[in-house]
Coordinates of C-alpha atoms and ligand atoms in Angstrom, one line a residue:
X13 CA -11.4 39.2 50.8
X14 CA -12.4 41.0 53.7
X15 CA -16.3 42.8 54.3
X16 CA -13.6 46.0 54.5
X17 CA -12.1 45.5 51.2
X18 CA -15.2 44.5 49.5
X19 CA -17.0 47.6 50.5
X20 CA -14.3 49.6 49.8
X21 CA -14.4 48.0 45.8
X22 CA -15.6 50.3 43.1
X23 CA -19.4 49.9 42.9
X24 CA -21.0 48.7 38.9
X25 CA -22.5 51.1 36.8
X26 CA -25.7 51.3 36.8
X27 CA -25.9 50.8 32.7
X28 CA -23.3 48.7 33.1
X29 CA -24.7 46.4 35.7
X30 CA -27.6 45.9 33.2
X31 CA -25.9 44.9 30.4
X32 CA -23.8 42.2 32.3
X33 CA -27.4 41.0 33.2
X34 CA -28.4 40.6 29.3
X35 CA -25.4 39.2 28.4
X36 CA -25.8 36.3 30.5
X37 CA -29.5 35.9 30.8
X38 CA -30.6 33.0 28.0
X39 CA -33.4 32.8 25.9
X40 CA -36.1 30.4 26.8
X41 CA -37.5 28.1 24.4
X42 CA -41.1 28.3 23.1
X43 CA -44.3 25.8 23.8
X44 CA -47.8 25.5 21.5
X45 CA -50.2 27.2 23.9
X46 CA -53.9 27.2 23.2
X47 CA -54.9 30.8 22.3
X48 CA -57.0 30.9 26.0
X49 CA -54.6 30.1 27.5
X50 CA -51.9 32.8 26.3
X51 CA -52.6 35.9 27.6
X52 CA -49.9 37.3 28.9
X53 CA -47.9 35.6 27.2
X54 CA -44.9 36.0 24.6
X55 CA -45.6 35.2 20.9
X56 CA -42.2 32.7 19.4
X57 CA -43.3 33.0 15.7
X58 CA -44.9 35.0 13.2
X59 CA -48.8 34.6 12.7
X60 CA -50.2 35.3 9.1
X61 CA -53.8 35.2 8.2
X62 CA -54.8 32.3 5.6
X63 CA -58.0 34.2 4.9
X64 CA -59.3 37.6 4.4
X65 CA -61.7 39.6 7.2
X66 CA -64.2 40.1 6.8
X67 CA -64.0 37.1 4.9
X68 CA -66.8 38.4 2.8
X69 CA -68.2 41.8 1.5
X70 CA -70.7 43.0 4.1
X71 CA -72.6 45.8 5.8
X72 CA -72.2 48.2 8.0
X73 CA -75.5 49.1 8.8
X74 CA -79.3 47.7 8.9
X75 CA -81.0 48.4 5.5
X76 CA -81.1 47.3 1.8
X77 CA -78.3 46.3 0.1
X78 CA -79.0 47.7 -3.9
X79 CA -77.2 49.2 -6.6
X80 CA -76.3 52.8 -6.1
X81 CA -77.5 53.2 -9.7
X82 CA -80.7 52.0 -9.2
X83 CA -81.0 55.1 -6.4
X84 CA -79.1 57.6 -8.0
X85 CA -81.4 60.9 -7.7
X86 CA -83.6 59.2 -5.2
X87 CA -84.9 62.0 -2.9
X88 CA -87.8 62.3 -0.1
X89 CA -90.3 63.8 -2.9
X90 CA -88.9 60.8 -5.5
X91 CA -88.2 58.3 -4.0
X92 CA -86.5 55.2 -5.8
X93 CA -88.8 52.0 -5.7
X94 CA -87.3 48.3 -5.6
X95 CA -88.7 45.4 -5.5
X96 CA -87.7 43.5 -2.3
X97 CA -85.9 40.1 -3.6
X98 CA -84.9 38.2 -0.5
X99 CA -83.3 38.9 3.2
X100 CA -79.5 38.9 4.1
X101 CA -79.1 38.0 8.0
X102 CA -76.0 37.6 9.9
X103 CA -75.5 33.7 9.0
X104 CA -77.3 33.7 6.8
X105 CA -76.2 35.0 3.4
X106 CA -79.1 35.7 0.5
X107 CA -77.4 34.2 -2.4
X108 CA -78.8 34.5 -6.4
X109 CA -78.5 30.7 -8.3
X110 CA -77.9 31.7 -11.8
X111 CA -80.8 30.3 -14.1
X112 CA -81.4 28.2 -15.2
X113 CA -79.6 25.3 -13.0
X114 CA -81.0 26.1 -9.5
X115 CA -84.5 27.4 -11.2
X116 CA -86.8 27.6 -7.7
X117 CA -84.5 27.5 -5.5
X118 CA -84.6 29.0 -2.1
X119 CA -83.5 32.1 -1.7
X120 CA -84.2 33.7 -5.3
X121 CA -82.7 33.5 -8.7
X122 CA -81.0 35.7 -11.1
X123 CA -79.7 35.3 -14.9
X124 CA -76.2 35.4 -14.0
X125 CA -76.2 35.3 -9.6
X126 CA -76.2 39.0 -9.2
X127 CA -78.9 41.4 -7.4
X128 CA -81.6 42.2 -10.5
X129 CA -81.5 45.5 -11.6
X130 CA -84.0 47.5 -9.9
X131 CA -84.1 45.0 -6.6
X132 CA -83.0 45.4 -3.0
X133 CA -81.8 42.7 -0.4
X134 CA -82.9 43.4 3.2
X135 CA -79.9 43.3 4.9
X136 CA -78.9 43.3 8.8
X137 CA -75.3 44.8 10.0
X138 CA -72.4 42.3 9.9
X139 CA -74.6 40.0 7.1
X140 CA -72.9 39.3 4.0
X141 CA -73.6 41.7 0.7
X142 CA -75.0 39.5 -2.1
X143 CA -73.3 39.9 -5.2
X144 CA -74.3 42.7 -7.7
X145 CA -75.0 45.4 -4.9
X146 CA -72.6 48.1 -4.1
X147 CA -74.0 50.3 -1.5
X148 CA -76.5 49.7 1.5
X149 CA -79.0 52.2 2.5
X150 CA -79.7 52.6 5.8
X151 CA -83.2 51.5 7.2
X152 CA -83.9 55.2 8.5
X153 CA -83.8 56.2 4.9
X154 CA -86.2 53.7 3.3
X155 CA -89.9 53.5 3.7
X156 CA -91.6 49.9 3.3
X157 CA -94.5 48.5 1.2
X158 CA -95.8 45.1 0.4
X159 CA -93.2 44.0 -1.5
X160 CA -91.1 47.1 -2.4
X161 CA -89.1 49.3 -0.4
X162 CA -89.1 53.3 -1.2
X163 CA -85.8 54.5 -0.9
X164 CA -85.9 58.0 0.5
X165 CA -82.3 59.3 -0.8
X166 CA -78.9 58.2 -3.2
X167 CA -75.7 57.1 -1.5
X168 CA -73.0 56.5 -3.4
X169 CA -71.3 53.1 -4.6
X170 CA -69.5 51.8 -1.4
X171 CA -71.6 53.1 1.1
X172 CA -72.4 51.3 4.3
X173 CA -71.0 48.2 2.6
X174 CA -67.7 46.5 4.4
X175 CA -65.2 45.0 1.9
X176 CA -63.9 41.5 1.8
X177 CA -60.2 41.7 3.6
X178 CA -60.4 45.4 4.7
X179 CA -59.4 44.2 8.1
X180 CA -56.6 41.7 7.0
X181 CA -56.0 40.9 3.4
X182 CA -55.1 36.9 3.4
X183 CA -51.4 36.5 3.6
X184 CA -50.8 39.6 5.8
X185 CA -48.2 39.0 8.5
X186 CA -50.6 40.0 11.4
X187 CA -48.4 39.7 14.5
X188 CA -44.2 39.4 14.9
X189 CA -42.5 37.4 17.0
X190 CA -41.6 39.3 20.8
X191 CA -44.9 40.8 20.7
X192 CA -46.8 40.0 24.6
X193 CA -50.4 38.6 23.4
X194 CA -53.0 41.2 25.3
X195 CA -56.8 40.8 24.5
X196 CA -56.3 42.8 21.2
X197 CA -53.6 40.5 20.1
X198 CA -55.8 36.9 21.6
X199 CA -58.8 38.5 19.3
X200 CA -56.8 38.4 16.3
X201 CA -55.6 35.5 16.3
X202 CA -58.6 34.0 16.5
X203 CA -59.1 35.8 13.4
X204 CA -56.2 34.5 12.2
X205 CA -57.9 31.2 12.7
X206 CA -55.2 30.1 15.1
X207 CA -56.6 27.8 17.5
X208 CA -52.9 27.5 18.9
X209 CA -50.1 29.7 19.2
X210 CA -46.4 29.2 19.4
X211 CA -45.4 31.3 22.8
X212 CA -42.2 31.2 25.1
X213 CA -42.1 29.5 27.6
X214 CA -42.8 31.7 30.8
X215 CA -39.8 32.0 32.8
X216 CA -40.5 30.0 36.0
X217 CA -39.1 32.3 39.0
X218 CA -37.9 31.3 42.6
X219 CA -38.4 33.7 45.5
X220 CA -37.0 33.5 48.7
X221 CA -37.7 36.2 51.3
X222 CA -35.3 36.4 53.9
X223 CA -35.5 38.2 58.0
X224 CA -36.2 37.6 61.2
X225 CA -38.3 40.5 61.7
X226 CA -40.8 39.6 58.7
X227 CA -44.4 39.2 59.9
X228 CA -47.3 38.1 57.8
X229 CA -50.5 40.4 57.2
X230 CA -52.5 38.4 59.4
X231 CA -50.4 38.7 62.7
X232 CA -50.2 40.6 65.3
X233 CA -47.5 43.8 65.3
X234 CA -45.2 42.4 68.2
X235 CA -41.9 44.5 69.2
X236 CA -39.5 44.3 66.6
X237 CA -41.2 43.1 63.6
X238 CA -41.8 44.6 60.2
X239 CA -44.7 43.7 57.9
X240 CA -43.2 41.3 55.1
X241 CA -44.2 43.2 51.6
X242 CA -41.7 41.7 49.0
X243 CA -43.6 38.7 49.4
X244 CA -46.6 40.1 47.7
X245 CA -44.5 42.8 45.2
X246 CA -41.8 40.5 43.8
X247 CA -44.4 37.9 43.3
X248 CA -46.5 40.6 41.5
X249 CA -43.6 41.8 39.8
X250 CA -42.6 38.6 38.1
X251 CA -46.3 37.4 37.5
X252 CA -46.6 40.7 35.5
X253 CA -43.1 40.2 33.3
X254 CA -45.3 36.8 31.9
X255 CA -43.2 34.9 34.5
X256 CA -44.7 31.8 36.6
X257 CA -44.0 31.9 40.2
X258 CA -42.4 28.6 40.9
X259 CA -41.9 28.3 44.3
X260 CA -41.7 31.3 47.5
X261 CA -39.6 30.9 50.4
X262 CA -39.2 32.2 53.8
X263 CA -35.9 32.1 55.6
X264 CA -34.7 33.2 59.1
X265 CA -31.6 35.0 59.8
X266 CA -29.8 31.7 60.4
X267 CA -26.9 30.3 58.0
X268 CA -28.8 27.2 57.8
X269 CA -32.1 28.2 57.2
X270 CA -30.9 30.6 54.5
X271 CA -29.3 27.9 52.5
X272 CA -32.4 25.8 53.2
X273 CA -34.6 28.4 51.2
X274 CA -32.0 29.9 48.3
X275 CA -31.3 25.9 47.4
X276 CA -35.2 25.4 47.0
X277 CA -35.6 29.1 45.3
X278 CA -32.7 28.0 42.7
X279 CA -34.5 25.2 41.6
X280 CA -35.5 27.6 38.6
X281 CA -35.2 29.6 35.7
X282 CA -34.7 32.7 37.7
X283 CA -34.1 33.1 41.3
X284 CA -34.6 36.2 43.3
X285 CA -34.1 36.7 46.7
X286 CA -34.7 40.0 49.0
X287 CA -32.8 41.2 51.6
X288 CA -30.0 39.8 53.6
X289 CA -27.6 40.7 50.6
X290 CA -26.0 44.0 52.5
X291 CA -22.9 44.1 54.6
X292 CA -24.6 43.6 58.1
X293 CA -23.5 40.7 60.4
X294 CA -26.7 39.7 59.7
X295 CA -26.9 39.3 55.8
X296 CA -26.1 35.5 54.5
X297 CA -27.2 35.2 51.4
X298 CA -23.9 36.1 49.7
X299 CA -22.0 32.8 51.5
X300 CA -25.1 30.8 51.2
X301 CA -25.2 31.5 47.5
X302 CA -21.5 30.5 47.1
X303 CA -21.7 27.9 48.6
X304 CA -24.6 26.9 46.8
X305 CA -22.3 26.9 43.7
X306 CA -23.9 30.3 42.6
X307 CA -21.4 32.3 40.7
X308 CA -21.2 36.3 41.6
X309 CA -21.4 38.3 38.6
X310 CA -21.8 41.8 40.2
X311 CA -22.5 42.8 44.1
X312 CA -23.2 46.3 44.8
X313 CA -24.1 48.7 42.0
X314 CA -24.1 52.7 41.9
X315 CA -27.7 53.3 42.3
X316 CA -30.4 54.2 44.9
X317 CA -32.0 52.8 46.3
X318 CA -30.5 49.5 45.6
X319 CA -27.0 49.6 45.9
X320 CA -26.4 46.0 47.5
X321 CA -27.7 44.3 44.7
X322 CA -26.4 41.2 43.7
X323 CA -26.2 39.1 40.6
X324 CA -25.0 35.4 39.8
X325 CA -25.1 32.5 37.4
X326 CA -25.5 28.6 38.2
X327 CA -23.6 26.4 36.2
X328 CA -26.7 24.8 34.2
X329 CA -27.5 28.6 33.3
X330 CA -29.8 29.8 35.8
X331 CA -29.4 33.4 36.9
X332 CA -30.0 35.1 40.5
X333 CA -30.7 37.9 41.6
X334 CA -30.4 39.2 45.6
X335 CA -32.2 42.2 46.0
X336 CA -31.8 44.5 49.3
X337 CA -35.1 44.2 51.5
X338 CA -36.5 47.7 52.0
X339 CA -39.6 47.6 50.1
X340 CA -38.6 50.1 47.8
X341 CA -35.9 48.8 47.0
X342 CA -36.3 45.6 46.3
X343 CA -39.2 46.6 43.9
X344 CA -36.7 48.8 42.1
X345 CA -34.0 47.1 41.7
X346 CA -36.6 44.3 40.2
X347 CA -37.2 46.9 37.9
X348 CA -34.3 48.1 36.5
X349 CA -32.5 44.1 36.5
X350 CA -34.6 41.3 36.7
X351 CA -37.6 43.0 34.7
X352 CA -35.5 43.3 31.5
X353 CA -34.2 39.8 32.4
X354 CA -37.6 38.3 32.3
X355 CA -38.8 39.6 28.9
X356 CA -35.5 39.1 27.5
X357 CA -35.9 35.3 28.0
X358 CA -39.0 35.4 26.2
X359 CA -37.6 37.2 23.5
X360 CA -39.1 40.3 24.2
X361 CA -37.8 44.0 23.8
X362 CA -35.7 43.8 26.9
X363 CA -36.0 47.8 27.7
X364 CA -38.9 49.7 29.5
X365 CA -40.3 52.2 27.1
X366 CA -38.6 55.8 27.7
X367 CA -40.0 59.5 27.3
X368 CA -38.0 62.5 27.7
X369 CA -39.3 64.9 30.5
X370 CA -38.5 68.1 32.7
X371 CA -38.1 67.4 35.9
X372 CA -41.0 68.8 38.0
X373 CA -39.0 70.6 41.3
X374 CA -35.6 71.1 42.6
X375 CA -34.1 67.9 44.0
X376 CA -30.6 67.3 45.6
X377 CA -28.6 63.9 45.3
X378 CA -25.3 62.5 46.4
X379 CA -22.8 62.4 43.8
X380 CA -21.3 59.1 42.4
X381 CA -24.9 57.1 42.5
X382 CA -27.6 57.1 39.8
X383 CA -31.0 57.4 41.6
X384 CA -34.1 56.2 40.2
X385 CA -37.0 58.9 41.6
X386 CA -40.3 57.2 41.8
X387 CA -42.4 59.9 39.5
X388 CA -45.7 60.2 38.4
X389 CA -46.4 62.0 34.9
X390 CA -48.6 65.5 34.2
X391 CA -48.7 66.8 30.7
X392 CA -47.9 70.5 30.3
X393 CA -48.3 72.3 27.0
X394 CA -46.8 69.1 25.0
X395 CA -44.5 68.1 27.9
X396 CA -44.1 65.6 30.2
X397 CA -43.1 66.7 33.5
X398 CA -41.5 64.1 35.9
X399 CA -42.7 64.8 40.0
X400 CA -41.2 63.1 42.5
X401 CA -44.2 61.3 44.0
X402 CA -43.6 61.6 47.5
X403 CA -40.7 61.5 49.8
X404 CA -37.8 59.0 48.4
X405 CA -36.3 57.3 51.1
X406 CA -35.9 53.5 50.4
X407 CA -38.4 52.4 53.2
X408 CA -41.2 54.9 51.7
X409 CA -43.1 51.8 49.4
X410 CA -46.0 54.6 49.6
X411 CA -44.1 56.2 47.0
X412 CA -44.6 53.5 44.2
X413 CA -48.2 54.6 44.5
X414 CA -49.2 56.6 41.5
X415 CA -45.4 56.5 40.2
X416 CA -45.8 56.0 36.7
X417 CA -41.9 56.0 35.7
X418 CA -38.6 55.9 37.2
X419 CA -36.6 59.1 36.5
X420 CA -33.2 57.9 36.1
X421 CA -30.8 60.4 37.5
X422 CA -27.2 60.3 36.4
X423 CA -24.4 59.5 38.6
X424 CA -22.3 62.5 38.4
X425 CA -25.3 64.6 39.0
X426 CA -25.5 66.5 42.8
X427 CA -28.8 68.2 41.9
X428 CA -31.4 69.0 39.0
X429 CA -33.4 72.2 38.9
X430 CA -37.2 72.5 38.1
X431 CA -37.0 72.4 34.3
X432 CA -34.2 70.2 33.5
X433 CA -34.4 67.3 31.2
X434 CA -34.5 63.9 32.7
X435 CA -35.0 60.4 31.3
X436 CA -38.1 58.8 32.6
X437 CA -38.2 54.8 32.3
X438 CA -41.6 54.1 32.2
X439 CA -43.3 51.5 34.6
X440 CA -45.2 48.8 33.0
X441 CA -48.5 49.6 32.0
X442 CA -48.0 53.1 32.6
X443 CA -49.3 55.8 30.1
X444 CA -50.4 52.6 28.1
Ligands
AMP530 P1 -32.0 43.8 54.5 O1 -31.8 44.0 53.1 O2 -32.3 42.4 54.9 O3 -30.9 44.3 55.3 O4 -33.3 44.6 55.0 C1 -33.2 46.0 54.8 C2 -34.5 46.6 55.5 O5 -35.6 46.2 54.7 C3 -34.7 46.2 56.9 O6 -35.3 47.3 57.6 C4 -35.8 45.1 56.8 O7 -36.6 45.0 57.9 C5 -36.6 45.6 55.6 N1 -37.1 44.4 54.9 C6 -36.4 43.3 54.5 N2 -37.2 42.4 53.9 C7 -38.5 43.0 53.9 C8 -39.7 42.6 53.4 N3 -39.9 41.4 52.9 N4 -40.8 43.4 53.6 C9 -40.6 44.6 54.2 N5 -39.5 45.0 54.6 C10 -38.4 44.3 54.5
MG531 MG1 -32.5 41.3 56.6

């Protein structure tokens, strides 16, 4: 085929384009991770709790545990007085021996094991309720003396007092499968007593980065050149999809160099290369791909920015994705294909998270493209209203600053009005 004909073919769908990703994207197996070592990572099974937390009835506060009916009509003028029959610390439960086996020993007795009627147990927050009292009183509403505390007030049965499985009850399914461990989730596993964890594997990713003109942060500006930035967003991008970076390539403008760097970056799960897939004398990567035994799925989809994006399959089931350089839209494009990709792998909910909106100005587009407007999110009486962040050409990367979602215009749309409803795909982490 000639570059005319191929230009001239009908470009993919933008929905379209995304499901031919999914469909041929596989899911990675999973690997026993140690719980510090998961964060970020992808949970592969379910995680139920063998025991109940708190594992034990305990309180809430720093006071006496008693029994509420010991207090009942306790007030400042009457106060209620208990005899003080042992301490409760954190680790260090006060437990009553039922007489007569444990006669003497440490830590008090009791006919049947139970706080004694008319007793208290000084008890510090988090320490374990000895059995028999229902309520703590908090220290500010006891006075001490000798060996009795005056309790200064009545609270009710259950007060203060934390019961035995209120958190998790034993046998509770506490996390699903697809669920992306975060600190909340690595805290409660560890409360799930699960010293290891059953997690995807993390995709491992191959960049390439392809131009002449790419300089490094460090160098000079010379004539010509352009400061390389997918280098540090795709990277980032993948790093934050729970993907490992497995390699990062540079490649000249040459034919040879190109397929030097694409067969290194396909030595993975996922391969993702940026710029050099557009129809300029200059872009290789389609030719060095095929030859490289890659297979084209889709090249050139109806979206901007993006629209030279490229996607393939290797035989052994690796996919690859070329992404057009400008920064924006290579981070894009990452967005809307590979992102999905990524978590879909690790068996995660493929889709970004969507809120409806009204879009925040008037804004003209070309027919026959969807475009994905870089937005950032105010709330307004209830309503979220999508604003362009900045200026939306596909060189501005200053206008992923601050854009919390992508507002996915449709393709047959040539303008949208201040007020209109719009789909907003959120970005990760935003509104979160
Ligand atoms: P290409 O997709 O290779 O045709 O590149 C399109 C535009 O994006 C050109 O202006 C490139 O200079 C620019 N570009 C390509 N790669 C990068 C990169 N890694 N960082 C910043 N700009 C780039
Ligand atoms: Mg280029």
């Amino acid at each position: 085929m000639s570059q005319l004909t191929e230009s001239a073919a009908p470009l993919v769908e933008l929905g379209e384009a995304r499901r031919m990703v999914l469909e041929r994207t596989p899911v990675l197996g999973s690997v026993g991770v140690p719980i510090g070592e998961a964060l970020g990572m992808v949970l592969a099974e379910e995680v139920v709790a063998p025991e109940p937390v708190p594992a034990e009835d305990n309180s809430a506060m720093d006071g006496y545990a008693v029994r509420a009916a010991d207090i009942a009509g306790a007030s400042a003028e009457r106060p209620a007085v208990l005899r003080v029959a042992g301490e409760s610390r954190a680790g260090a439960p006060h437990r009553f021996h039922p007489l007569p086996r444990y006669r003497g020993a440490k830590g008090g007795n009791d006919a049947d094991g139970r706080l004694p009627v008319g007793s208290a147990i000084a008890i510090s927050t988090g320490a374990v309720a000895p059995a028999g009292a229902d309520a703590v009183v908090p220290v500010e509403m006891t006075a001490r003396r000798n060996g009795a505390v005056e309790v200064l007030g009545e609270v009710p049965i259950g007060a203060n007092v934390r019961r035995a499985g209120e958190d998790i009850r034993p046998g509770e399914r506490v996390l699903a499968p697809g669920r992306r461990i975060g600190p909340a989730e690595l805290g409660a596993l560890a409360l799930a007593a699960r010293a290891k964890v059953e997690c995807a594997r993390r995709p491992r990713v191959g960049i390439a980065i392809t131009g002449d003109e790419l300089i490094r942060p460090h160098e000079p500006m010379r004539p010509g050149a352009v400061r390389d930035a997918n280098s540090f967003t795709v990277p980032a991008l993948a790093a934050q999809a729970g993907a490992e970076v497995a390699s990062l390539e540079h490649a000249p403008d040459s034919p040879g160099a190109t397929r030097d760097a694409l067969a290194k970056a396909l030595e993975a799960d996922v391969t993702v290369i940026c710029g050099g897939v557009s129809v300029g004398r200059h872009d290789l990567v389609r030719s060095a791909l095929a030859e490289l035994g890659v297979e084209e799925v889709f090249w050139r989809v109806a979206v901007r920015p993006g629209k030279p994006v490229f996607f393939g399959v290797l035989a052994g089931g690796g996919i690859v994705f070329g992404l057009p350089g400008n920064p924006v839209s290579a981070m894009v494009t990452f967005l809307l294909f590979a992102r999905p990709a990524l978590l879909w792998m690790q068996g995660q909910d493929p889709w970004p998270r969507t809120v409806e909106a009204v879009f925040g100005c008037g804004y003209a587009k070309k027919r026959g493209r969807a475009e994905a407007v870089r937005c950032r999110l105010d709330e307004d009486r209830g309503r979220w209203i999508a604003v362009p962040t900045k200026e939306q050409g596909s060189h501005v990367l200053t206008s992923m600053l601050g854009a919390e979602g992508l507002a996915i215009l449709p393709a047959d749309l040539t303008e949208i009005r201040a007020g209109e409803p719009v789909a907003v795909e959120l970005l990760p982490g935003a509104l979160a």
